[in-house]
């Protein structure tokens, strides 16, 4: 849980496959060196980009998830998360 005004403003989460810019957000992420990174946003918005192509980012909004494969160059793919995935 990241507060917009808290000490973690302008926080970034970096994995081998992706970089996520975070603030005022409830989210979770998991990373595996061979599979890549998955990010799910419960509340707020996270900007995500691939580590291999950091110039292109995509917003991941409430109720959505994004996946980046290991060493992926294409921008993250954003999809709507199911209710089960959000729980």
CSV table of N, CA and C in Angstrom, one decimal:
chain,number,residue,atom,x,y,z
A,1,UNK,N,0.8,-1.2,0.0
A,1,UNK,CA,0.0,0.0,0.0
A,1,UNK,C,0.9,1.2,0.0
A,2,UNK,N,0.8,2.1,-1.0
A,2,UNK,CA,1.6,3.2,-1.2
A,2,UNK,C,0.8,4.5,-1.1
A,3,UNK,N,1.1,5.4,-0.2
A,3,UNK,CA,0.4,6.6,0.0
A,3,UNK,C,1.0,7.7,-0.9
A,4,UNK,N,0.1,8.5,-1.6
A,4,UNK,CA,0.7,9.6,-2.4
A,4,UNK,C,1.5,10.6,-1.6
A,5,UNK,N,1.1,10.8,-0.4
A,5,UNK,CA,1.9,11.9,0.4
A,5,UNK,C,2.9,11.3,1.4
A,6,UNK,N,3.0,10.0,1.4
A,6,UNK,CA,3.9,9.3,2.4
A,6,UNK,C,5.3,9.4,2.0
A,7,UNK,N,6.1,8.8,2.8
A,7,UNK,CA,7.6,8.8,2.5
A,7,UNK,C,8.0,8.0,1.3
A,8,UNK,N,7.1,7.3,0.7
A,8,UNK,CA,7.4,6.5,-0.5
A,8,UNK,C,7.0,7.1,-1.8
A,9,UNK,N,6.7,8.4,-1.8
A,9,UNK,CA,6.3,9.0,-3.0
A,9,UNK,C,7.4,8.9,-4.1
A,10,UNK,N,7.0,8.7,-5.3
A,10,UNK,CA,7.9,8.5,-6.4
A,10,UNK,C,8.6,7.2,-6.3
A,11,UNK,N,8.0,6.2,-5.7
A,11,UNK,CA,8.6,4.8,-5.5
A,11,UNK,C,8.6,4.1,-6.9
A,12,UNK,N,9.6,3.3,-7.1
A,12,UNK,CA,9.7,2.4,-8.3
A,12,UNK,C,10.0,1.0,-7.8
A,13,UNK,N,9.3,0.0,-8.5
A,13,UNK,CA,9.6,-1.4,-8.2
A,13,UNK,C,10.3,-1.9,-9.5
A,14,UNK,N,11.5,-2.5,-9.3
A,14,UNK,CA,12.2,-2.9,-10.5
A,14,UNK,C,12.5,-4.4,-10.3
A,15,UNK,N,12.2,-5.1,-11.4
A,15,UNK,CA,12.5,-6.6,-11.5
A,15,UNK,C,13.3,-6.8,-12.7
A,16,UNK,N,13.9,-7.9,-13.0
A,16,UNK,CA,14.7,-8.1,-14.1
A,16,UNK,C,14.0,-7.9,-15.5
A,17,UNK,N,12.6,-8.0,-15.5
A,17,UNK,CA,11.9,-7.8,-16.7
A,17,UNK,C,11.1,-6.5,-16.8
A,18,UNK,N,10.9,-5.8,-15.7
A,18,UNK,CA,10.0,-4.6,-15.7
A,18,UNK,C,10.4,-3.6,-14.7
A,19,UNK,N,9.8,-2.4,-14.9
A,19,UNK,CA,10.0,-1.3,-14.0
A,19,UNK,C,8.6,-0.7,-13.8
A,20,UNK,N,8.1,-0.5,-12.5
A,20,UNK,CA,6.8,0.1,-12.2
A,20,UNK,C,7.0,1.3,-11.4
A,21,UNK,N,6.4,2.4,-11.8
A,21,UNK,CA,6.4,3.7,-11.1
A,21,UNK,C,5.1,3.7,-10.3
A,22,UNK,N,5.2,3.9,-8.9
A,22,UNK,CA,4.1,3.7,-8.0
A,22,UNK,C,3.8,4.9,-7.1
A,23,UNK,N,2.5,5.2,-6.9
A,23,UNK,CA,2.2,6.2,-5.9
A,23,UNK,C,0.7,6.2,-5.7
A,24,UNK,N,0.3,6.3,-4.5
A,24,UNK,CA,-1.2,6.3,-4.1
A,24,UNK,C,-1.9,5.1,-4.6
A,25,UNK,N,-1.2,3.9,-4.4
A,25,UNK,CA,-1.7,2.7,-5.1
A,25,UNK,C,-1.7,1.5,-4.2
A,26,UNK,N,-2.6,0.6,-4.3
A,26,UNK,CA,-2.6,-0.7,-3.7
A,26,UNK,C,-2.4,-1.7,-4.9
A,27,UNK,N,-1.3,-2.5,-4.8
A,27,UNK,CA,-1.0,-3.3,-5.9
A,27,UNK,C,-0.2,-4.5,-5.4
A,28,UNK,N,0.0,-5.5,-6.2
A,28,UNK,CA,0.9,-6.6,-6.0
A,28,UNK,C,1.6,-7.0,-7.2
A,29,UNK,N,2.8,-7.5,-7.1
A,29,UNK,CA,3.6,-8.0,-8.2
A,29,UNK,C,4.3,-9.2,-7.9
A,30,UNK,N,4.6,-10.0,-8.9
A,30,UNK,CA,5.4,-11.2,-8.7
A,30,UNK,C,6.3,-11.3,-9.9
A,31,UNK,N,7.5,-11.8,-9.7
A,31,UNK,CA,8.5,-11.9,-10.7
A,31,UNK,C,9.2,-13.3,-10.7
A,32,UNK,N,9.5,-13.8,-11.8
A,32,UNK,CA,10.2,-15.0,-12.0
A,32,UNK,C,11.2,-14.8,-13.1
A,33,UNK,N,12.5,-15.1,-12.8
A,33,UNK,CA,13.6,-14.8,-13.8
A,33,UNK,C,13.3,-15.5,-15.2
A,34,UNK,N,12.7,-16.6,-15.2
A,34,UNK,CA,12.4,-17.3,-16.5
A,34,UNK,C,11.1,-16.9,-17.2
A,35,UNK,N,10.1,-16.5,-16.3
A,35,UNK,CA,8.8,-16.2,-16.9
A,35,UNK,C,8.5,-14.7,-17.1
A,36,UNK,N,9.1,-13.9,-16.2
A,36,UNK,CA,8.9,-12.5,-16.3
A,36,UNK,C,8.2,-11.9,-15.1
A,37,UNK,N,7.4,-10.8,-15.3
A,37,UNK,CA,6.8,-10.1,-14.2
A,37,UNK,C,5.3,-9.9,-14.5
A,38,UNK,N,4.5,-10.0,-13.4
A,38,UNK,CA,3.1,-9.8,-13.5
A,38,UNK,C,2.8,-8.7,-12.4
A,39,UNK,N,1.9,-7.7,-12.8
A,39,UNK,CA,1.5,-6.7,-11.9
A,39,UNK,C,0.0,-6.6,-11.9
A,40,UNK,N,-0.6,-6.5,-10.7
A,40,UNK,CA,-2.0,-6.4,-10.6
A,40,UNK,C,-2.3,-5.2,-9.7
A,41,UNK,N,-3.2,-4.3,-10.2
A,41,UNK,CA,-3.5,-3.1,-9.4
A,41,UNK,C,-4.9,-3.2,-8.8
A,42,UNK,N,-4.9,-3.1,-7.5
A,42,UNK,CA,-6.2,-3.2,-6.7
A,42,UNK,C,-6.9,-1.8,-6.6
A,43,UNK,N,-6.1,-0.7,-6.5
A,43,UNK,CA,-6.6,0.6,-6.4
A,43,UNK,C,-5.5,1.6,-6.9
A,44,UNK,N,-5.9,2.5,-7.7
A,44,UNK,CA,-5.0,3.5,-8.2
A,44,UNK,C,-4.4,3.2,-9.6
A,45,UNK,N,-3.2,3.6,-9.8
A,45,UNK,CA,-2.6,3.4,-11.2
A,45,UNK,C,-1.1,3.3,-11.0
A,46,UNK,N,-0.6,2.4,-11.8
A,46,UNK,CA,0.9,2.1,-11.8
A,46,UNK,C,1.3,2.2,-13.3
A,47,UNK,N,2.4,2.9,-13.5
A,47,UNK,CA,3.0,3.0,-14.8
A,47,UNK,C,4.0,1.9,-15.0
A,48,UNK,N,3.9,1.1,-16.0
A,48,UNK,CA,4.8,-0.1,-16.1
A,48,UNK,C,5.5,0.0,-17.5
A,49,UNK,N,6.7,-0.4,-17.5
A,49,UNK,CA,7.5,-0.5,-18.7
A,49,UNK,C,8.4,-1.7,-18.7
A,50,UNK,N,8.9,-2.2,-19.8
A,50,UNK,CA,9.8,-3.3,-19.8
A,50,UNK,C,11.2,-2.8,-19.5
A,51,UNK,N,12.0,-3.6,-18.9
A,51,UNK,CA,13.4,-3.2,-18.5
A,51,UNK,C,14.2,-3.1,-19.8
A,52,UNK,N,13.9,-3.9,-20.8
A,52,UNK,CA,14.6,-3.9,-22.1
A,52,UNK,C,14.3,-2.7,-23.0
A,53,UNK,N,13.1,-2.0,-22.8
A,53,UNK,CA,12.6,-0.9,-23.6
A,53,UNK,C,12.0,0.1,-22.6
A,54,UNK,N,12.8,0.8,-21.8
A,54,UNK,CA,12.3,1.7,-20.8
A,54,UNK,C,11.7,3.0,-21.3
A,55,UNK,N,11.8,3.3,-22.6
A,55,UNK,CA,11.2,4.5,-23.1
A,55,UNK,C,9.7,4.5,-23.3
A,56,UNK,N,9.1,3.3,-23.3
A,56,UNK,CA,7.7,3.1,-23.6
A,56,UNK,C,7.0,2.5,-22.4
A,57,UNK,N,6.0,3.3,-21.8
A,57,UNK,CA,5.3,2.8,-20.6
A,57,UNK,C,3.8,2.7,-20.9
A,58,UNK,N,3.1,1.9,-20.1
A,58,UNK,CA,1.7,1.8,-20.2
A,58,UNK,C,1.1,2.0,-18.8
A,59,UNK,N,-0.1,2.7,-18.7
A,59,UNK,CA,-0.7,2.8,-17.4
A,59,UNK,C,-1.5,1.5,-17.1
A,60,UNK,N,-1.4,1.0,-15.9
A,60,UNK,CA,-2.2,-0.1,-15.4
A,60,UNK,C,-3.1,0.4,-14.3
A,61,UNK,N,-4.4,0.4,-14.6
A,61,UNK,CA,-5.4,1.1,-13.7
A,61,UNK,C,-6.1,0.1,-12.8
A,62,UNK,N,-6.9,0.6,-11.9
A,62,UNK,CA,-7.6,-0.2,-10.9
A,62,UNK,C,-8.3,-1.4,-11.6
A,63,UNK,N,-8.1,-2.6,-11.1
A,63,UNK,CA,-8.8,-3.8,-11.6
A,63,UNK,C,-8.2,-4.4,-12.9
A,64,UNK,N,-7.0,-3.9,-13.2
A,64,UNK,CA,-6.3,-4.4,-14.4
A,64,UNK,C,-4.9,-5.1,-14.0
A,65,UNK,N,-4.4,-5.8,-14.9
A,65,UNK,CA,-3.1,-6.4,-14.6
A,65,UNK,C,-2.3,-6.3,-15.9
A,66,UNK,N,-1.0,-6.4,-15.8
A,66,UNK,CA,-0.1,-6.4,-16.9
A,66,UNK,C,1.0,-7.4,-16.7
A,67,UNK,N,1.4,-8.0,-17.9
A,67,UNK,CA,2.5,-9.0,-17.8
A,67,UNK,C,3.6,-8.6,-18.8
A,68,UNK,N,4.8,-8.9,-18.4
A,68,UNK,CA,6.0,-8.7,-19.2
A,68,UNK,C,6.8,-10.0,-19.1
A,69,UNK,N,7.1,-10.6,-20.3
A,69,UNK,CA,7.9,-11.8,-20.3
A,69,UNK,C,9.3,-11.4,-20.1
A,70,UNK,N,10.1,-12.4,-19.6
A,70,UNK,CA,11.5,-12.2,-19.4
A,70,UNK,C,12.2,-11.7,-20.7
A,71,UNK,N,13.0,-10.7,-20.6
A,71,UNK,CA,13.7,-10.1,-21.7
A,71,UNK,C,12.7,-9.6,-22.8
A,72,UNK,N,11.5,-9.3,-22.5
A,72,UNK,CA,10.5,-8.8,-23.4
A,72,UNK,C,10.9,-7.4,-23.8
A,73,UNK,N,10.7,-7.0,-25.1
A,73,UNK,CA,11.0,-5.7,-25.6
A,73,UNK,C,9.7,-4.9,-25.9
A,74,UNK,N,8.6,-5.6,-26.2
A,74,UNK,CA,7.3,-5.0,-26.5
A,74,UNK,C,6.8,-4.4,-25.2
A,75,UNK,N,5.9,-3.3,-25.3
A,75,UNK,CA,5.3,-2.8,-24.1
A,75,UNK,C,4.5,-3.8,-23.3
A,76,UNK,N,4.3,-3.7,-22.0
A,76,UNK,CA,3.5,-4.6,-21.3
A,76,UNK,C,2.1,-4.8,-21.8
A,77,UNK,N,1.6,-5.9,-21.7
A,77,UNK,CA,0.2,-6.2,-22.2
A,77,UNK,C,-0.7,-6.0,-21.0
A,78,UNK,N,-1.7,-5.1,-21.1
A,78,UNK,CA,-2.6,-4.8,-20.0
A,78,UNK,C,-4.0,-5.5,-20.3
A,79,UNK,N,-4.5,-6.2,-19.3
A,79,UNK,CA,-5.8,-6.9,-19.4
A,79,UNK,C,-6.6,-6.6,-18.1
A,80,UNK,N,-7.9,-6.8,-18.2
A,80,UNK,CA,-8.8,-6.6,-17.1
A,80,UNK,C,-8.6,-7.9,-16.2
A,81,UNK,N,-8.4,-7.7,-14.9
A,81,UNK,CA,-8.2,-8.8,-14.0
A,81,UNK,C,-9.6,-9.4,-13.6
A,82,UNK,N,-9.6,-10.7,-13.4
A,82,UNK,CA,-10.9,-11.3,-13.0
A,82,UNK,C,-11.1,-11.0,-11.5
A,83,UNK,N,-12.3,-11.2,-11.0
A,83,UNK,CA,-12.5,-11.0,-9.6
A,83,UNK,C,-11.7,-12.0,-8.7
A,84,UNK,N,-11.5,-13.2,-9.2
A,84,UNK,CA,-10.7,-14.2,-8.5
A,84,UNK,C,-9.2,-13.7,-8.4
A,85,UNK,N,-8.7,-13.1,-9.5
A,85,UNK,CA,-7.3,-12.6,-9.5
A,85,UNK,C,-7.1,-11.5,-8.5
A,86,UNK,N,-8.2,-10.7,-8.4
A,86,UNK,CA,-8.1,-9.5,-7.5
A,86,UNK,C,-8.2,-9.9,-6.0
A,87,UNK,N,-8.8,-11.1,-5.8
A,87,UNK,CA,-8.9,-11.5,-4.4
A,87,UNK,C,-7.6,-12.2,-4.0
